[in-house]
Coordinates of C-alpha atoms in Angstrom, one line a residue:
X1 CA 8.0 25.4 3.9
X2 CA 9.8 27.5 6.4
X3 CA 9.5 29.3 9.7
X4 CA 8.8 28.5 13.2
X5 CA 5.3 27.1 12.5
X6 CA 6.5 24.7 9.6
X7 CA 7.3 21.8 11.8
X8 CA 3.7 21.8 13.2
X9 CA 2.2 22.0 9.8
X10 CA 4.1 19.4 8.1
X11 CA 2.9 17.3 11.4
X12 CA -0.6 18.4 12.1
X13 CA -1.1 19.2 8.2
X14 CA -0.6 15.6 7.1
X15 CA -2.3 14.2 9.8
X16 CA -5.5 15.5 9.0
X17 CA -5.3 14.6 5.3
X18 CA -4.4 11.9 5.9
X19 CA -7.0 10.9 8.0
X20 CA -9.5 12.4 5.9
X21 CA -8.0 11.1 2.2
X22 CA -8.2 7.1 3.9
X23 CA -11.6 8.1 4.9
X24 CA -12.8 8.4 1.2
X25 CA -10.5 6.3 -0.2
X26 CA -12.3 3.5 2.3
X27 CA -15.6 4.6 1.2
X28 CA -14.5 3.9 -2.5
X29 CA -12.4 0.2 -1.9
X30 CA -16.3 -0.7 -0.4
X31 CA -17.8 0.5 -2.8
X32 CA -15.9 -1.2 -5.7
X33 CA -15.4 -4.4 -3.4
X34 CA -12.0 -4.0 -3.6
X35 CA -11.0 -6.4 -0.9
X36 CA -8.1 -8.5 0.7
X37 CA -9.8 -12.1 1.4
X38 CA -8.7 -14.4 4.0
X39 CA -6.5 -17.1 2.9
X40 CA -4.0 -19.8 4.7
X41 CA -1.7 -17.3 5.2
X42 CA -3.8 -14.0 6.1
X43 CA -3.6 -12.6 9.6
X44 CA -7.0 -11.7 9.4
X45 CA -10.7 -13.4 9.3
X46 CA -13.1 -11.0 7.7
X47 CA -12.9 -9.6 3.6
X48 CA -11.1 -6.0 4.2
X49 CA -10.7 -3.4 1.8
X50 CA -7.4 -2.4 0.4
X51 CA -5.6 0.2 -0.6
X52 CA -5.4 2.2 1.8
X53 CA -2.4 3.6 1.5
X54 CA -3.5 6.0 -1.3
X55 CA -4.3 8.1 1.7
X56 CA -1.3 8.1 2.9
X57 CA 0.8 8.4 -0.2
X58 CA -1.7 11.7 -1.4
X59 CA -0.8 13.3 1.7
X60 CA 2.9 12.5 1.9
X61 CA 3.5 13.0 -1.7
X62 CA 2.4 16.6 -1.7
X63 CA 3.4 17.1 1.7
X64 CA 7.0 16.7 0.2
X65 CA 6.7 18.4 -2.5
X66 CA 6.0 21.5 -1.0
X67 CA 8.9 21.0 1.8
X68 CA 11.0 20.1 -1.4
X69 CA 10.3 23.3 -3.2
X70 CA 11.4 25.5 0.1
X71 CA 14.8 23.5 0.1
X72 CA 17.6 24.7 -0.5
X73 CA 17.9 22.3 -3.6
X74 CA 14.6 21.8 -4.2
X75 CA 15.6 18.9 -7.3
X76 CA 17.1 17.1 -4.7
X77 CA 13.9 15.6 -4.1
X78 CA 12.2 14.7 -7.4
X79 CA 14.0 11.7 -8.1
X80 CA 11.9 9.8 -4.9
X81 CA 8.9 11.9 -5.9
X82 CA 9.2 10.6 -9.4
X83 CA 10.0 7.1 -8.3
X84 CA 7.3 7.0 -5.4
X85 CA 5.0 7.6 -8.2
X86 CA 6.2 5.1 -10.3
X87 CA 5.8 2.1 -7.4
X88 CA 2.7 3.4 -6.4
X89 CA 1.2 2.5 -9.9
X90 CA 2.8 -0.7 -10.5
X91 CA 1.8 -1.7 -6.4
X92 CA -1.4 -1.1 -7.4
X93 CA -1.4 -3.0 -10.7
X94 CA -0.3 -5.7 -8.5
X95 CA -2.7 -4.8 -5.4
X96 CA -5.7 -5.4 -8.2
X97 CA -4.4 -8.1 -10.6
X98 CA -1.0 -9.5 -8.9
X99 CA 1.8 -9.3 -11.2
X100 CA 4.8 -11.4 -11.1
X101 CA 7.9 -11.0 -9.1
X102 CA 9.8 -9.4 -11.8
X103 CA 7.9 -6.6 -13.1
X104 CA 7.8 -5.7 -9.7
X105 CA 11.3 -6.3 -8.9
X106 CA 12.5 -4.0 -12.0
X107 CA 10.3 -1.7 -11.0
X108 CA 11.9 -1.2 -7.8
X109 CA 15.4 -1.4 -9.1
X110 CA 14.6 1.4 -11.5
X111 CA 13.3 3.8 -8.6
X112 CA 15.9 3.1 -6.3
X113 CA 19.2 3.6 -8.9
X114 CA 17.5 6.7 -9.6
X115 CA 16.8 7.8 -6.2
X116 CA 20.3 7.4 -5.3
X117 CA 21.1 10.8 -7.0
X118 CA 19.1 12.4 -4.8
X119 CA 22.0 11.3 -1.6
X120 CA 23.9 13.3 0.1
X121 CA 26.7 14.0 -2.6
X122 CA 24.4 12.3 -5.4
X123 CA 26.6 11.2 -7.9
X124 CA 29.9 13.1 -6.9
X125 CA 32.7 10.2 -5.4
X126 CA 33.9 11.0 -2.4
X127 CA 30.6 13.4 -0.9
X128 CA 27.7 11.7 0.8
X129 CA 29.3 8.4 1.7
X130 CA 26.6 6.0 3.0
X131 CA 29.4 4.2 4.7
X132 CA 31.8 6.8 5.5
X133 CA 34.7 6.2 3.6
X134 CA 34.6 2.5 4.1
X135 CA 34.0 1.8 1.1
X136 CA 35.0 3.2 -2.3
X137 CA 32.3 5.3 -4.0
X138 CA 31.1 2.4 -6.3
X139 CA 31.2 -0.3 -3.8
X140 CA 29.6 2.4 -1.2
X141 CA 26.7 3.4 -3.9
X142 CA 26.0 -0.4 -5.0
X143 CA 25.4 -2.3 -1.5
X144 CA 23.3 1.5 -0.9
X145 CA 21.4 0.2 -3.4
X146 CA 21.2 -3.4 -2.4
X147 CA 20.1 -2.7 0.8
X148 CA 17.6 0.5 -0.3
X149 CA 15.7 -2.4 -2.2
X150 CA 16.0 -4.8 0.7
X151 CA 14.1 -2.0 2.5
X152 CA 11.3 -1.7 -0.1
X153 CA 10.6 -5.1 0.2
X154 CA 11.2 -5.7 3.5
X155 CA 8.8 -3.1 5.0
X156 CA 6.4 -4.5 2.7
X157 CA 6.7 -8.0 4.4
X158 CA 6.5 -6.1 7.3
X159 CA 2.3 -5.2 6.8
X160 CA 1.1 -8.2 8.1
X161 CA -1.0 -7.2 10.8
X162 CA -3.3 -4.3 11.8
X163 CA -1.4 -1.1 12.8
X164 CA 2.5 -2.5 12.2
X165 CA 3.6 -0.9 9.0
X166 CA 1.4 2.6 9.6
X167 CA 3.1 2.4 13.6
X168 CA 6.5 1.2 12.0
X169 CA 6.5 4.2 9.4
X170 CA 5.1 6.8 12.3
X171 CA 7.9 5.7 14.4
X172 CA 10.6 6.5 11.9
X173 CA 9.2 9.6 10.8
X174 CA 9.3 11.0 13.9
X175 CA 12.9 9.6 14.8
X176 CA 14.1 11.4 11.6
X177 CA 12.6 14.3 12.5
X178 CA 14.3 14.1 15.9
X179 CA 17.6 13.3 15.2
X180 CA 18.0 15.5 12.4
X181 CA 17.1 18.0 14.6
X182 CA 19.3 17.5 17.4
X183 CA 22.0 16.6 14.6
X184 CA 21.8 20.2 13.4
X185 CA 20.8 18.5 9.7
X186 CA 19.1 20.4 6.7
X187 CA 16.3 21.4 7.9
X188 CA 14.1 19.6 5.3
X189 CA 15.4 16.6 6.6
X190 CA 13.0 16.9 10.4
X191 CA 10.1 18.5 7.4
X192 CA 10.0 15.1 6.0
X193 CA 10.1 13.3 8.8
X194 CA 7.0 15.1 10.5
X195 CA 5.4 14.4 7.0
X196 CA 6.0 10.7 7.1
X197 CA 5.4 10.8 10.3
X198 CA 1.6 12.8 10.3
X199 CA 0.7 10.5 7.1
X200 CA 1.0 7.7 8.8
X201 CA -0.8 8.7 12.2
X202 CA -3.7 9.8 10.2
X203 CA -4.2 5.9 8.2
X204 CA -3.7 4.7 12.0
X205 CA -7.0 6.4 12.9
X206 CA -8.5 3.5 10.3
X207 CA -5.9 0.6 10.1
X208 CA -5.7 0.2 14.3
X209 CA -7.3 -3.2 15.2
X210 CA -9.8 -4.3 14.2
X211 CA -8.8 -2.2 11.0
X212 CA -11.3 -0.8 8.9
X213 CA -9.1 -0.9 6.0
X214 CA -5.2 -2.3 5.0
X215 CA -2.6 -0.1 3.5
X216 CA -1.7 -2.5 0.7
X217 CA 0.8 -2.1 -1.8
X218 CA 0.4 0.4 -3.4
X219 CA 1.2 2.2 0.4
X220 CA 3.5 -0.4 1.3
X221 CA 6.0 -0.7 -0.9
X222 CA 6.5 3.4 -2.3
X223 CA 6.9 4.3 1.9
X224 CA 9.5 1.7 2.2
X225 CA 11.3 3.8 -0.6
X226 CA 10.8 7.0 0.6
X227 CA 11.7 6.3 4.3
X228 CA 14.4 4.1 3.2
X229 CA 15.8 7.7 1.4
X230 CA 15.3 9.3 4.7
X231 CA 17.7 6.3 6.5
X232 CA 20.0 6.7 3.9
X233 CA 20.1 10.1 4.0
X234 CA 21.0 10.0 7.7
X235 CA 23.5 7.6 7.2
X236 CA 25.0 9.9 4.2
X237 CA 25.1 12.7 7.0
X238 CA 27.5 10.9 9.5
X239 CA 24.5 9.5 11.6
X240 CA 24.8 5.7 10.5
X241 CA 24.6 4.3 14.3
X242 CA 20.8 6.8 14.3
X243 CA 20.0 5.0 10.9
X244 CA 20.6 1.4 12.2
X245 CA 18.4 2.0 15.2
X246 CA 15.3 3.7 14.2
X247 CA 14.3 0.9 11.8
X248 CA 15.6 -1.5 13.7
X249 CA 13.1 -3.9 14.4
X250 CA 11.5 -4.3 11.0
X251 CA 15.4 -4.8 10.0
X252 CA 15.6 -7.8 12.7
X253 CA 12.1 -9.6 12.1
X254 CA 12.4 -9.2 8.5
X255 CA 16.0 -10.4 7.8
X256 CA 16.5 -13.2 10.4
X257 CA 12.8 -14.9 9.2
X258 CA 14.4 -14.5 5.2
X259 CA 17.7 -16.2 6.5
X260 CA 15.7 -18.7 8.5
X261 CA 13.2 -19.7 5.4
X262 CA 16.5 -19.5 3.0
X263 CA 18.2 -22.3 5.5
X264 CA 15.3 -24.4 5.2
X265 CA 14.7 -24.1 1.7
X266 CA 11.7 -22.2 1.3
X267 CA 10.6 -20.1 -1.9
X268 CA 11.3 -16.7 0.2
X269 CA 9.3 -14.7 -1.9
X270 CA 6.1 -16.5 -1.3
X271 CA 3.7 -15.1 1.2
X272 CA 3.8 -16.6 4.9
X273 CA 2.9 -16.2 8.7
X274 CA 6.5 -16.7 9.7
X275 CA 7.5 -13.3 10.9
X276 CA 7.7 -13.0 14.7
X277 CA 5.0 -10.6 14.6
X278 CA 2.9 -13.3 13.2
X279 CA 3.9 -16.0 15.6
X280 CA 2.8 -13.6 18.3
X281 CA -0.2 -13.4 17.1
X282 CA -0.8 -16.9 16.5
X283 CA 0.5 -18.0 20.2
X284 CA -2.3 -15.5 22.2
X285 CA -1.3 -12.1 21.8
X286 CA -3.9 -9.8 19.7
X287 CA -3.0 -7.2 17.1
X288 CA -2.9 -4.3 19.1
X289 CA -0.7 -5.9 21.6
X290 CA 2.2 -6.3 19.3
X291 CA 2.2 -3.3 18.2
X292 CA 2.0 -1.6 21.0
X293 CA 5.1 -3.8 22.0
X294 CA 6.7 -2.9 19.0
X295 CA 6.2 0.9 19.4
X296 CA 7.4 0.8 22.9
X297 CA 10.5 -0.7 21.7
X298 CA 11.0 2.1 19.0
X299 CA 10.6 4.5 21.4
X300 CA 13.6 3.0 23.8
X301 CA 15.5 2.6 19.9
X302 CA 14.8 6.7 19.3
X303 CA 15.9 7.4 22.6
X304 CA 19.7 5.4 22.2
X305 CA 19.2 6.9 18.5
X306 CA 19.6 10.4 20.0
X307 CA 22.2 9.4 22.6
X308 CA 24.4 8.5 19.5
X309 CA 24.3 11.7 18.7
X310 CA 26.9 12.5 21.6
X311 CA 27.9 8.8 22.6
X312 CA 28.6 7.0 19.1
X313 CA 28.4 3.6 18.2
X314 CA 28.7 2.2 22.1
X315 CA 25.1 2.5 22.0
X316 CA 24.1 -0.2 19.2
X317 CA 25.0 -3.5 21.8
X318 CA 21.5 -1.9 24.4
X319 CA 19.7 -1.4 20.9
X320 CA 20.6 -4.8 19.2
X321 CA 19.7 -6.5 23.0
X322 CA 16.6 -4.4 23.0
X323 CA 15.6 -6.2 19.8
X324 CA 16.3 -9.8 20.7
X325 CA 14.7 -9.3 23.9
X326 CA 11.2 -8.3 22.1
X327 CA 11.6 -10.7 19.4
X328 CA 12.2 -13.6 22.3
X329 CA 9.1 -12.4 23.9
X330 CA 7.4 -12.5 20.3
X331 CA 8.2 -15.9 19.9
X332 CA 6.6 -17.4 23.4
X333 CA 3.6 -18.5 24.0
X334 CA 0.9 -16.7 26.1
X335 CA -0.3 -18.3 29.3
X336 CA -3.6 -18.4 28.7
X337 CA -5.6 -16.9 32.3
X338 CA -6.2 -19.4 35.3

């Protein structure tokens, strides 16, 4: 996909599949009853379908597919198609039947030490350092890894509430395709972005609260992969400060509420309302307003992301205070009206 309208395709293209694949795919979760019910730990009070995110991952799977094959290495990009794949039918397996934490575990192992061939430099020591030279190839391709599957599982965690993980994944896309195009990055990188970035916007048209449908894992899971590629990517390119900040508050809730439960000696890979997003919405504040807090903080983290560009890593301290500051305001209470 190349040319001055490609950007706008790979946008507005994905978009409207998108939005139109979730439409059907919502029509057949009702129609086999294939819903989430409300439990002790559920964010939400009414039976939902899910699976939504087979609309998003038909659109973006494709979607990529065609930017991959206009690359210029057009393989580059079939280890995450392949692996994608791969979670999307094990996610489902577990959306329908739950599976155990292993299967599912190996299964994202698998993807992920495959994917990392398709890095910057892929297997070749000394090209594509995530960690620029930090680190020596092995040591720079194994905590990759360990923090690609963090990722996975983290973003994940993350889709807890209507509209977080589609805004979350729409927010990245579009930072992606931003810095990589002020970066002066293959051009493929931006392509993938808008891609990620339409897919998601058009599940938003169904998951915004009070959402007519949830993603699930089988969207969940294989778009933590793929966008954790993209980050890793960037990072691979020079850009590490620009990968730290567009994902950075999914980063922040996620790993300071596992560190929190692993102090306190909880099973951490049980389900829970524990995130900050989840607090917030059990101390007053509605779905839609976290998220629109948490997508006006991603804006102000794209913005420093860009700025890196020319002004380095002195940016990170306003982006790490940007996060504490929301997650603070996460954590209090709302005053109910006098």
């Amino acid at each position: 996909m190349t040319g001055p309208l490609a950007p706008l395709l790979a946008l507005g293209g994905s978009f409207a599949l998108s939005w139109l694949l979730t439409g059907r795919v919502l029509a057949y979760l009702r129609r086999k009853a294939i819903l989430d019910h409300p439990n002790d730990r559920s964010s939400h009070s009414i039976p939902t379908p899910r699976g939504g995110g087979w609309g998003v991952m038909l659109t973006l799977l494709p979607a990529w597919t065609v930017i991959a094959a206009t690359a210029d290495d057009p393989l580059r990009a079939l280890p995450i198609l392949v692996g994608a794949v791969a979670l999307m039918a094990v996610s489902w397996m577990d959306d329908r039947r739950g599976l155990g934490p292993a299967p599912r575990f190996v299964a994202q192992i698998a993807a992920v030490v495959a994917g990392l061939i398709a890095l910057p430099g892929g297997a070749l020591p000394g090209e594509g350092l995530v960690f620029q030279g930090l680190l020596p190839f092995w040591a720079d391709r194994l905590v990759a890894a360990v923090g690609w599957l963090w990722f996975v599982n983290l973003f994940n965690f993350m889709d807890g509430i209507d509209g977080l993980a589609g805004g979350e994944a729409a927010s990245i896309g579009a930072g992606l395709a931003l810095v990589a195009a002020f970066g002066a990055l293959n051009p493929a990188l931006a392509l993938y972005g808008l891609a990620a970035a339409g897919a998601a916007l058009g599940f938003l048209m169904w998951n915004w609260h009070p959402a007519k449908l949830f993603m699930g894992d089988v969207g969940s899971v294989p778009l933590g992969f793929t966008l954790g590629w993209l980050l890793l990517a960037l990072a691979a390119s020079g850009l590490w400060v620009a990968a730290l900040l567009i994902p950075a508050y999914f980063l922040a809730d996620a790993t300071f509420t596992l560190l929190r439960r692993l102090a306190e000696g909880k099973k951490v890979w049980q389900a829970h309302r524990e995130h900050f997003y989840q607090k917030a919405t059990q101390r007053g504040r509605n779905h839609a307003q976290v998220v629109r807090l948490v997508l006006a903080l991603n804006a102000a983290l794209l913005l420093l992301a860009v700025a890196s560009l020319a002004l380095g890593w002195v940016v990170l301290p306003a982006g790490a205070a940007a996060v504490v500051l929301l997650l603070a305001l996460l954590a209090r209470p709302v005053r109910a009206a006098a």
